[in-house]
Short mmCIF file of N, CA and C in Angstrom, two decimals:
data_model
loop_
_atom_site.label_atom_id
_atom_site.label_comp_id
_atom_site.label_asym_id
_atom_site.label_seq_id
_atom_site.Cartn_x
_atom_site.Cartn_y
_atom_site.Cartn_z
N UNK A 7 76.37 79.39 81.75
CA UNK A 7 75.16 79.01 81.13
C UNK A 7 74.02 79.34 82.08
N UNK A 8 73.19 79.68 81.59
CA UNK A 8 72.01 80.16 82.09
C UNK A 8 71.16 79.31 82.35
N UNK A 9 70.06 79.49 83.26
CA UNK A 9 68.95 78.06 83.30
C UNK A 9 68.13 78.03 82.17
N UNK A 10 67.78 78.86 81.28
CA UNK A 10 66.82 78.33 80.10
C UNK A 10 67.91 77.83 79.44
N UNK A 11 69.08 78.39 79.12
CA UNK A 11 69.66 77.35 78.79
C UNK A 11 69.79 76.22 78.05
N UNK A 12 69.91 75.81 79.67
CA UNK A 12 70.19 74.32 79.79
C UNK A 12 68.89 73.98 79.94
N UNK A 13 68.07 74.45 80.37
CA UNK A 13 66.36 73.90 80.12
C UNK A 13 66.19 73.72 78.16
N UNK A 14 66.97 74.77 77.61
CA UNK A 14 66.51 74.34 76.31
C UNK A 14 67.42 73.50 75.52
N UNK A 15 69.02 72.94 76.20
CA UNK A 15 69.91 71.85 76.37
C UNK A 15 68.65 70.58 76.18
N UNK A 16 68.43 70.48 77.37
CA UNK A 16 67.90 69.35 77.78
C UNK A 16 66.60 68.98 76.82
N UNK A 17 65.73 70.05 76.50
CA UNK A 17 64.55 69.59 75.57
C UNK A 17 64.95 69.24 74.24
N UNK A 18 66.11 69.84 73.76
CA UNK A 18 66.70 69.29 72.61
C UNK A 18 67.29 67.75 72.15
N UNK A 19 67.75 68.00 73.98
CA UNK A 19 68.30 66.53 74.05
C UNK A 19 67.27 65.66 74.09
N UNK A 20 65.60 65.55 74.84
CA UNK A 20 64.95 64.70 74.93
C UNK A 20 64.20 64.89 73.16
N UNK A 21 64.31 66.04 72.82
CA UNK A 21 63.80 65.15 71.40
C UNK A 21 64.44 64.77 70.48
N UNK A 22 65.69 64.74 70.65
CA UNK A 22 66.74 63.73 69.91
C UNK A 22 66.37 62.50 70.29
N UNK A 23 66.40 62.20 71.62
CA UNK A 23 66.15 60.90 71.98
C UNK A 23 64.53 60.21 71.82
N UNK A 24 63.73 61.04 71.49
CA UNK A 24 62.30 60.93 71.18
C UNK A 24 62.28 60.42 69.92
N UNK A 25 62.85 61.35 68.99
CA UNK A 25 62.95 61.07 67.25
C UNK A 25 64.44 59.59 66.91
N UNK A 26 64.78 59.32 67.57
CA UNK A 26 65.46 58.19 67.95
C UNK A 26 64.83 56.91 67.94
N UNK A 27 64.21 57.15 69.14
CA UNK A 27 63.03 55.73 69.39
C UNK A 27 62.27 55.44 68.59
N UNK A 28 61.37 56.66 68.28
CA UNK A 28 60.61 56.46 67.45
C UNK A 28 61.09 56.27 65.76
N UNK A 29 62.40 56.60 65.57
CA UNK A 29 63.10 55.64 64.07
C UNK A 29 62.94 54.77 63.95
N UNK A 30 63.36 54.04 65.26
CA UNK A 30 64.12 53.26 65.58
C UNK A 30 62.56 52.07 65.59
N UNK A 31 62.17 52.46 66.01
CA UNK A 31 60.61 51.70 66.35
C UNK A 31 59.63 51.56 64.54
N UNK A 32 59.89 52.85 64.11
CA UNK A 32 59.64 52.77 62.66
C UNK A 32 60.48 51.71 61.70
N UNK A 33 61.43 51.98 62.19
CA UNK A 33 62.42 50.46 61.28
C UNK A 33 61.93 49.30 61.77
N UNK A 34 61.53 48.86 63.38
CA UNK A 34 61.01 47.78 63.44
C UNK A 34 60.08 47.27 62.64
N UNK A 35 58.91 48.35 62.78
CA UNK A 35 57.63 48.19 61.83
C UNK A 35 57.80 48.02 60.38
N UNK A 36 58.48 48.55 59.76
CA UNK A 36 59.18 48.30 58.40
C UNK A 36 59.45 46.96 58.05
N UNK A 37 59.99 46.59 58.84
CA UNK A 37 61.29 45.16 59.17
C UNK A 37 59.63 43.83 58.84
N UNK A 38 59.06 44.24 60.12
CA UNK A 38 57.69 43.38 60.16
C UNK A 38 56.83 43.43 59.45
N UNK A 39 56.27 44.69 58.55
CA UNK A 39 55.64 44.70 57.66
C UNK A 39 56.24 43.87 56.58
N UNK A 40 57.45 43.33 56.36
CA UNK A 40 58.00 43.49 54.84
C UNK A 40 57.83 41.54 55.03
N UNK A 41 58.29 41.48 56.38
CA UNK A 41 58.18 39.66 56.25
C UNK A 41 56.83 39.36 56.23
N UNK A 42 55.82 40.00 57.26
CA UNK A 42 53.98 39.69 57.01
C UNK A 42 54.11 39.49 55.44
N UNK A 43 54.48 40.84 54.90
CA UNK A 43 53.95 40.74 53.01
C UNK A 43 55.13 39.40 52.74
N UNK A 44 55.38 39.49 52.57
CA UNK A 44 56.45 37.94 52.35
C UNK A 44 55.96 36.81 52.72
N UNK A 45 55.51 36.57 54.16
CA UNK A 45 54.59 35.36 54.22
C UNK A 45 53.27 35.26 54.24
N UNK A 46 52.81 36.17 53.92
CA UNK A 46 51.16 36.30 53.06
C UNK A 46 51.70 35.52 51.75
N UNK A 47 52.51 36.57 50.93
CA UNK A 47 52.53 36.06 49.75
C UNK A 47 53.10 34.83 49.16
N UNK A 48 53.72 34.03 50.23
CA UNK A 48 53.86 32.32 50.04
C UNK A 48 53.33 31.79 50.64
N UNK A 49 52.22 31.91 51.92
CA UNK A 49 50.82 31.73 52.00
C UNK A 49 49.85 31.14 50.72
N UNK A 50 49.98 32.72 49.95
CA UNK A 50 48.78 32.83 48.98
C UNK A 50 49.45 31.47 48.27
N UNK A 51 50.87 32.04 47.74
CA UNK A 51 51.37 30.83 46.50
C UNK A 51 51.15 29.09 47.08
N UNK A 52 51.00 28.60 48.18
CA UNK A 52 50.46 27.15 48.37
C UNK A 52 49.44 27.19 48.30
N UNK A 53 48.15 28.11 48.51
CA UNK A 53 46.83 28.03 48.65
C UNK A 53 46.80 27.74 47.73
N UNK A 54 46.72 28.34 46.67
CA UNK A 54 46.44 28.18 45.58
C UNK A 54 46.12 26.63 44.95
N UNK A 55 47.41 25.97 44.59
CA UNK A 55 47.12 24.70 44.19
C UNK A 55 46.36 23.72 45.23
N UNK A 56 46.71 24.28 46.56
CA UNK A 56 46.19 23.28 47.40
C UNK A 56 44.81 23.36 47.29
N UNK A 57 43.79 24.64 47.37
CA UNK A 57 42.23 24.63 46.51
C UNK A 57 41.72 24.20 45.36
N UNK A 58 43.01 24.07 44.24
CA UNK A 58 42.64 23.60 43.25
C UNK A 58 42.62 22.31 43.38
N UNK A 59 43.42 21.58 44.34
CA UNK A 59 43.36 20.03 44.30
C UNK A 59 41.96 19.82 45.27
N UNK A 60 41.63 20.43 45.88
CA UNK A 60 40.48 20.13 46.91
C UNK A 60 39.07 20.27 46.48
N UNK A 61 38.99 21.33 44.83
CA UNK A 61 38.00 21.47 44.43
C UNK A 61 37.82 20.66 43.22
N UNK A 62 39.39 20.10 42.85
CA UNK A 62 39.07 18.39 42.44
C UNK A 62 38.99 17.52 42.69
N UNK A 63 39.23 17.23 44.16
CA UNK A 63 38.90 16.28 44.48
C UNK A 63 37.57 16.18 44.81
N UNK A 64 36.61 17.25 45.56
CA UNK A 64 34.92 17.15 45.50
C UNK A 64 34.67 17.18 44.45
N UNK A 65 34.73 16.95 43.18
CA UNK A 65 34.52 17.12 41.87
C UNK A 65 34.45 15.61 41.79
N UNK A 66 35.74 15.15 41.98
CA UNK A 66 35.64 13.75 41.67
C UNK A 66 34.96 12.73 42.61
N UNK A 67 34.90 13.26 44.02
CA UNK A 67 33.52 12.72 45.46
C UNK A 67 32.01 13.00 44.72
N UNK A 68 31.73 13.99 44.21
CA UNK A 68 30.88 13.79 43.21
C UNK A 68 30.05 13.11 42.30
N UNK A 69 31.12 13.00 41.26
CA UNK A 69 30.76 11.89 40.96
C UNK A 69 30.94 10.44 41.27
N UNK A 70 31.68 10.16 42.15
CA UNK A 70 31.81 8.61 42.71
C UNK A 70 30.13 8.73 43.35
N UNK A 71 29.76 10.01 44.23
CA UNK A 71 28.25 9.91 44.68
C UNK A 71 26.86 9.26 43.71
N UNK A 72 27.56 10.07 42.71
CA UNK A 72 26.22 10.17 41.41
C UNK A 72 26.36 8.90 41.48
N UNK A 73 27.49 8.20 40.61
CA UNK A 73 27.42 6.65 40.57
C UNK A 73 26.98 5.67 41.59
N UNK A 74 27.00 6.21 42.58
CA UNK A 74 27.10 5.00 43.99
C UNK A 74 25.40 5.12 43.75
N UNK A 75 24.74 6.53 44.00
CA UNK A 75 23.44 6.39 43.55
C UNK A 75 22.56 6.15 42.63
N UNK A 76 23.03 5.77 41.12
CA UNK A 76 23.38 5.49 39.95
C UNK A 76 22.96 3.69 40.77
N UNK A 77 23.47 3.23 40.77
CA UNK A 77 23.50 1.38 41.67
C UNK A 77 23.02 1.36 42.63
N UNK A 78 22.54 2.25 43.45
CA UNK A 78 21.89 1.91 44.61
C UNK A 78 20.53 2.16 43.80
N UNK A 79 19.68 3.15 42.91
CA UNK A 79 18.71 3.02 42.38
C UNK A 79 18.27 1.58 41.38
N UNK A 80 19.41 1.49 40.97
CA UNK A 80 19.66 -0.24 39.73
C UNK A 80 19.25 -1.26 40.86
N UNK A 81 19.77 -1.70 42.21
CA UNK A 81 19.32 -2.40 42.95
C UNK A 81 18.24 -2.67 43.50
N UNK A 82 17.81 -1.27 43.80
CA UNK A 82 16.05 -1.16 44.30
C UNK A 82 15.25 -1.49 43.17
N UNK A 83 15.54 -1.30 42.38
CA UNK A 83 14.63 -2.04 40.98
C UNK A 83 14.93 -3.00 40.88
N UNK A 84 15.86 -3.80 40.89
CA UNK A 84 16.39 -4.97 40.91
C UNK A 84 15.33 -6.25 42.02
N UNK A 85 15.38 -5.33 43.40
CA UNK A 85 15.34 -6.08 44.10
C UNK A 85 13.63 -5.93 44.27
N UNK A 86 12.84 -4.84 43.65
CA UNK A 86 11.56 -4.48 43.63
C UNK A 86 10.99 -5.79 42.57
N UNK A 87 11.74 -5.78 41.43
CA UNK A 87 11.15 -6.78 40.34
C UNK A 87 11.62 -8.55 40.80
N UNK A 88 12.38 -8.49 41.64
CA UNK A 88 12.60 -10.47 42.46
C UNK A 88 11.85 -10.12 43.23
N UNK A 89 11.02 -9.19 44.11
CA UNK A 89 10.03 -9.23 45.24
C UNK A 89 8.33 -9.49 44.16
N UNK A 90 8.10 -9.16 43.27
CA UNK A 90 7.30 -8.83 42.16
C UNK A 90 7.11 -10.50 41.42
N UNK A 91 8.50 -10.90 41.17
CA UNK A 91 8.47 -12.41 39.95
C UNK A 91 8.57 -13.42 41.31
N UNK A 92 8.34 -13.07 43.06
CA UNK A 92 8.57 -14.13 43.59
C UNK A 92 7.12 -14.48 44.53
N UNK A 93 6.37 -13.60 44.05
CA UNK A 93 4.79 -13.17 44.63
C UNK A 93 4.09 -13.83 43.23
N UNK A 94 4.65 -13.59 42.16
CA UNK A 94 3.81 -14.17 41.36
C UNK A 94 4.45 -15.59 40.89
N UNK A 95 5.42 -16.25 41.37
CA UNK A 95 5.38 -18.09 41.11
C UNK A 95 4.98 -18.31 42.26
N UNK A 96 4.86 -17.67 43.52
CA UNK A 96 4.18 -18.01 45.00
C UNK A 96 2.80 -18.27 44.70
N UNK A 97 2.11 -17.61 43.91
CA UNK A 97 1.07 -17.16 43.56
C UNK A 97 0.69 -18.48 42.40
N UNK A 98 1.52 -18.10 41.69
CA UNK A 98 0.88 -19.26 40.45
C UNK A 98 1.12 -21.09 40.90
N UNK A 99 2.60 -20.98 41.69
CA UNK A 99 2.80 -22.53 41.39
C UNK A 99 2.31 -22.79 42.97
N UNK A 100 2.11 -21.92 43.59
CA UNK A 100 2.28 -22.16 45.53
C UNK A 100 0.89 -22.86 45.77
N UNK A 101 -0.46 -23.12 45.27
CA UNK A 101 -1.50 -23.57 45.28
C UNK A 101 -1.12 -24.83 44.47
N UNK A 102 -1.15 -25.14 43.50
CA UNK A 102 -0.53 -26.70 43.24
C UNK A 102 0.41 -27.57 43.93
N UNK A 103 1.22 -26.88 44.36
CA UNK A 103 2.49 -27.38 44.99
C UNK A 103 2.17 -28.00 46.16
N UNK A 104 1.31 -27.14 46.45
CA UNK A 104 0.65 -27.81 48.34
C UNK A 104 -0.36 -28.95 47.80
N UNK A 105 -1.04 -28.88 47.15
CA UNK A 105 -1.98 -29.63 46.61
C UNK A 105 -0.98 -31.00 46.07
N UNK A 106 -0.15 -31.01 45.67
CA UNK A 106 0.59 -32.25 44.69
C UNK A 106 1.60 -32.42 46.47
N UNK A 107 1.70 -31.92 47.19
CA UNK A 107 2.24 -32.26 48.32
C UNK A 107 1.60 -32.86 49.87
N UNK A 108 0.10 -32.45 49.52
CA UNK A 108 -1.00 -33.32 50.54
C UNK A 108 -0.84 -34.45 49.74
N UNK A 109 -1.66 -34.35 48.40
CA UNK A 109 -1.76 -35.77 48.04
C UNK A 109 -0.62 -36.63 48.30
N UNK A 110 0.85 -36.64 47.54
CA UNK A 110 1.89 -37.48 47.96
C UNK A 110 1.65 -38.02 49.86
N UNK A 111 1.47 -36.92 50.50
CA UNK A 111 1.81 -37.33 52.17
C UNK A 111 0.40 -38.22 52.21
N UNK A 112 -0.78 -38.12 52.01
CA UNK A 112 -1.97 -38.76 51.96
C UNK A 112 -1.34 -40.22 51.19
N UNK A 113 -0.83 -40.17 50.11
CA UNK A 113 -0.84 -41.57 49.55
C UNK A 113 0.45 -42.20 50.44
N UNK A 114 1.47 -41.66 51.00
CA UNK A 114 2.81 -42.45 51.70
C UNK A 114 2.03 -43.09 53.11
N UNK A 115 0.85 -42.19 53.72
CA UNK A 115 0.26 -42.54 54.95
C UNK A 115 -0.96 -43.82 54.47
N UNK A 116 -1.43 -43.81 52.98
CA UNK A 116 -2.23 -44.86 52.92
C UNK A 116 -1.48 -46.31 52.65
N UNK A 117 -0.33 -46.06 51.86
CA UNK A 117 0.59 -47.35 51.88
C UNK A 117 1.17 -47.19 53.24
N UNK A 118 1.31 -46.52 53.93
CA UNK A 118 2.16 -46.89 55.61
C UNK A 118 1.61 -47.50 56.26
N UNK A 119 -0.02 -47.33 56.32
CA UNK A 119 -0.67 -48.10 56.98
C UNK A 119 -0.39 -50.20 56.73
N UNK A 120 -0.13 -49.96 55.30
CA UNK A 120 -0.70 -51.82 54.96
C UNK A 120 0.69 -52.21 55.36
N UNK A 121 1.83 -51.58 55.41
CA UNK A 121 3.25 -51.77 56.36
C UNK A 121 3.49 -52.17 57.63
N UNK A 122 2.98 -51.29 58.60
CA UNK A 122 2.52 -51.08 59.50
C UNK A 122 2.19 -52.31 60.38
N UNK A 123 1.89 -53.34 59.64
CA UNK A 123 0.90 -54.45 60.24
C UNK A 123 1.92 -55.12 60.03
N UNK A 124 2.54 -55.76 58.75
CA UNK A 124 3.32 -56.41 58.47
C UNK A 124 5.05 -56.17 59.44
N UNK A 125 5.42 -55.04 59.72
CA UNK A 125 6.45 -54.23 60.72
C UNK A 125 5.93 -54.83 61.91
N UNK A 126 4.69 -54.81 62.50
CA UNK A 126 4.86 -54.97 63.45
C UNK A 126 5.50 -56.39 64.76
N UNK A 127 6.09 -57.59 64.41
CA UNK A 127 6.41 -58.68 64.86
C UNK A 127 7.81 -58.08 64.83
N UNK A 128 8.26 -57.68 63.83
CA UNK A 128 9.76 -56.79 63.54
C UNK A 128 9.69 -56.06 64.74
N UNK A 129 9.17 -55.38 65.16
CA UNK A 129 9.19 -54.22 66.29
C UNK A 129 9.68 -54.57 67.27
N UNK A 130 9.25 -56.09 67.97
CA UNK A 130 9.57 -57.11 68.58
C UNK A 130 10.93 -57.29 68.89
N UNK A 131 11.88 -57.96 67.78
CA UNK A 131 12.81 -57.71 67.92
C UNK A 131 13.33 -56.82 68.29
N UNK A 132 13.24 -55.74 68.00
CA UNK A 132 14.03 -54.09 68.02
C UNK A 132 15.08 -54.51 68.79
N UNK A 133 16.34 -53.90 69.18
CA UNK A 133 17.50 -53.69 69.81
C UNK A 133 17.09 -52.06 70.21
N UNK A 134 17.56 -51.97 71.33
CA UNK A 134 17.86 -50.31 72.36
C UNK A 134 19.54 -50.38 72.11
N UNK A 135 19.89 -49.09 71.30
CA UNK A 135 21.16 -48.70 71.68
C UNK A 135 21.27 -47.57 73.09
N UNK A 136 22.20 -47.85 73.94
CA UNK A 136 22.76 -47.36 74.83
C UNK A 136 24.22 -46.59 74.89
N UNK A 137 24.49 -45.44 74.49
CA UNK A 137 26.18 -44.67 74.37
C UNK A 137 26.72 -45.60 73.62
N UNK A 138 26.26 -46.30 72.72
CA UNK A 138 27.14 -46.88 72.04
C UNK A 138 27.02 -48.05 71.79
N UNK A 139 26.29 -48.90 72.99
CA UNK A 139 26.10 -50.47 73.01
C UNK A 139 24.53 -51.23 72.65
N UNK A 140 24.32 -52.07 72.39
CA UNK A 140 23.47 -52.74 71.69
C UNK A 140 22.96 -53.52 72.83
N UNK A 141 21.82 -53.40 73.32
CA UNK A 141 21.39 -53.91 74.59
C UNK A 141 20.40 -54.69 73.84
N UNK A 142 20.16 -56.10 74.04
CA UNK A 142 19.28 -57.55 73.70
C UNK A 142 17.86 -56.90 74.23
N UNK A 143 16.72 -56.97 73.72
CA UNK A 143 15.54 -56.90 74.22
C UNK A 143 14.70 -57.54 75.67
N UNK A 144 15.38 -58.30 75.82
CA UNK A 144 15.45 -59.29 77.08
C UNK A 144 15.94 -58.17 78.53
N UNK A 145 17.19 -57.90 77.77
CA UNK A 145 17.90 -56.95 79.42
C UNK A 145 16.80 -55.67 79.28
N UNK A 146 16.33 -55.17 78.35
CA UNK A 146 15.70 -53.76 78.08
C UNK A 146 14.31 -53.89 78.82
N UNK A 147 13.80 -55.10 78.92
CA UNK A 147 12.46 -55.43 79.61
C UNK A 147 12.63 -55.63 81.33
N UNK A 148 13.94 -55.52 81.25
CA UNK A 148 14.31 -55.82 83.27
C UNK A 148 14.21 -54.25 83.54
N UNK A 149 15.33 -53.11 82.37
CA UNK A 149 16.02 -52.04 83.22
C UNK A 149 14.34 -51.44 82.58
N UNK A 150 13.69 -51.46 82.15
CA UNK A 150 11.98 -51.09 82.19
C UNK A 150 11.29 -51.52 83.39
N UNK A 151 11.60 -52.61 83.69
CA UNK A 151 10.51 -53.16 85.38
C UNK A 151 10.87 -53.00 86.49
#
């Protein structure tokens, strides 16, 4: 055998072994492409319902919102018209009321007075309680001096 030859031995041989690898490397890619498309496509198949439940459920956050604001507007009116009906009996009855409430304290202080006089010998007597005990007016005039 001659040296080209086996020089052209050998290049035959390295592209056997070239077109080899690279099959061989092509079947990998094959292999991997085919499961990616496989788990894309049961990927896609859970997405699916799982968006549809998520774009019912903000559907239904929604409207629980509308409503919640729905009653939070009912309240502010609510609570606008008791601020409104409590300015106007303040208003209407709150000037009599004080008025019918001097007079009463004016008339209890003009009868307290004619009391007053009559109470006072009573006063005399009085008892001092002490934690509990009933101290005679007599001992109360010593622990005073």
């Amino acid at each position: 055998m001659t040296g080209g030859e086996v020089a052209g031995i050998l290049v035959a041989v390295f592209w056997a072994i070239l077109v080899s690898f690279l099959a061989v490397v092509l079947v990998r890619l094959a292999q991997t492409l085919r499961a990616t498309t496989r788990l894309v496509a049961d990927v896609t198949e859970q997405a699916v319902p799982l968006l549809a439940d998520a774009s019912a459920t903000v559907r239904s956050a929604q409207t629980q919102l509308d409503r919640v604001d729905a009653i939070a507007s009912d309240v502010q009116e609510v609570t606008s018209n008791a601020s409104a009906l409590s300015t106007t009996v303040a208003s209407t009855f709150g000037g009599p009321l004080v008025k019918v409430a001097a007079f009463g304290y004016g008339v209890r202080k003009a009868l307290g007075r004619g009391r007053e006089a009559e109470d006072a010998p009573r006063a005399a007597v009085r008892r001092t309680v002490i934690v509990g005990r009933t101290v005679p007016s007599s001992r109360r005039r010593k622990q005073k001096g």
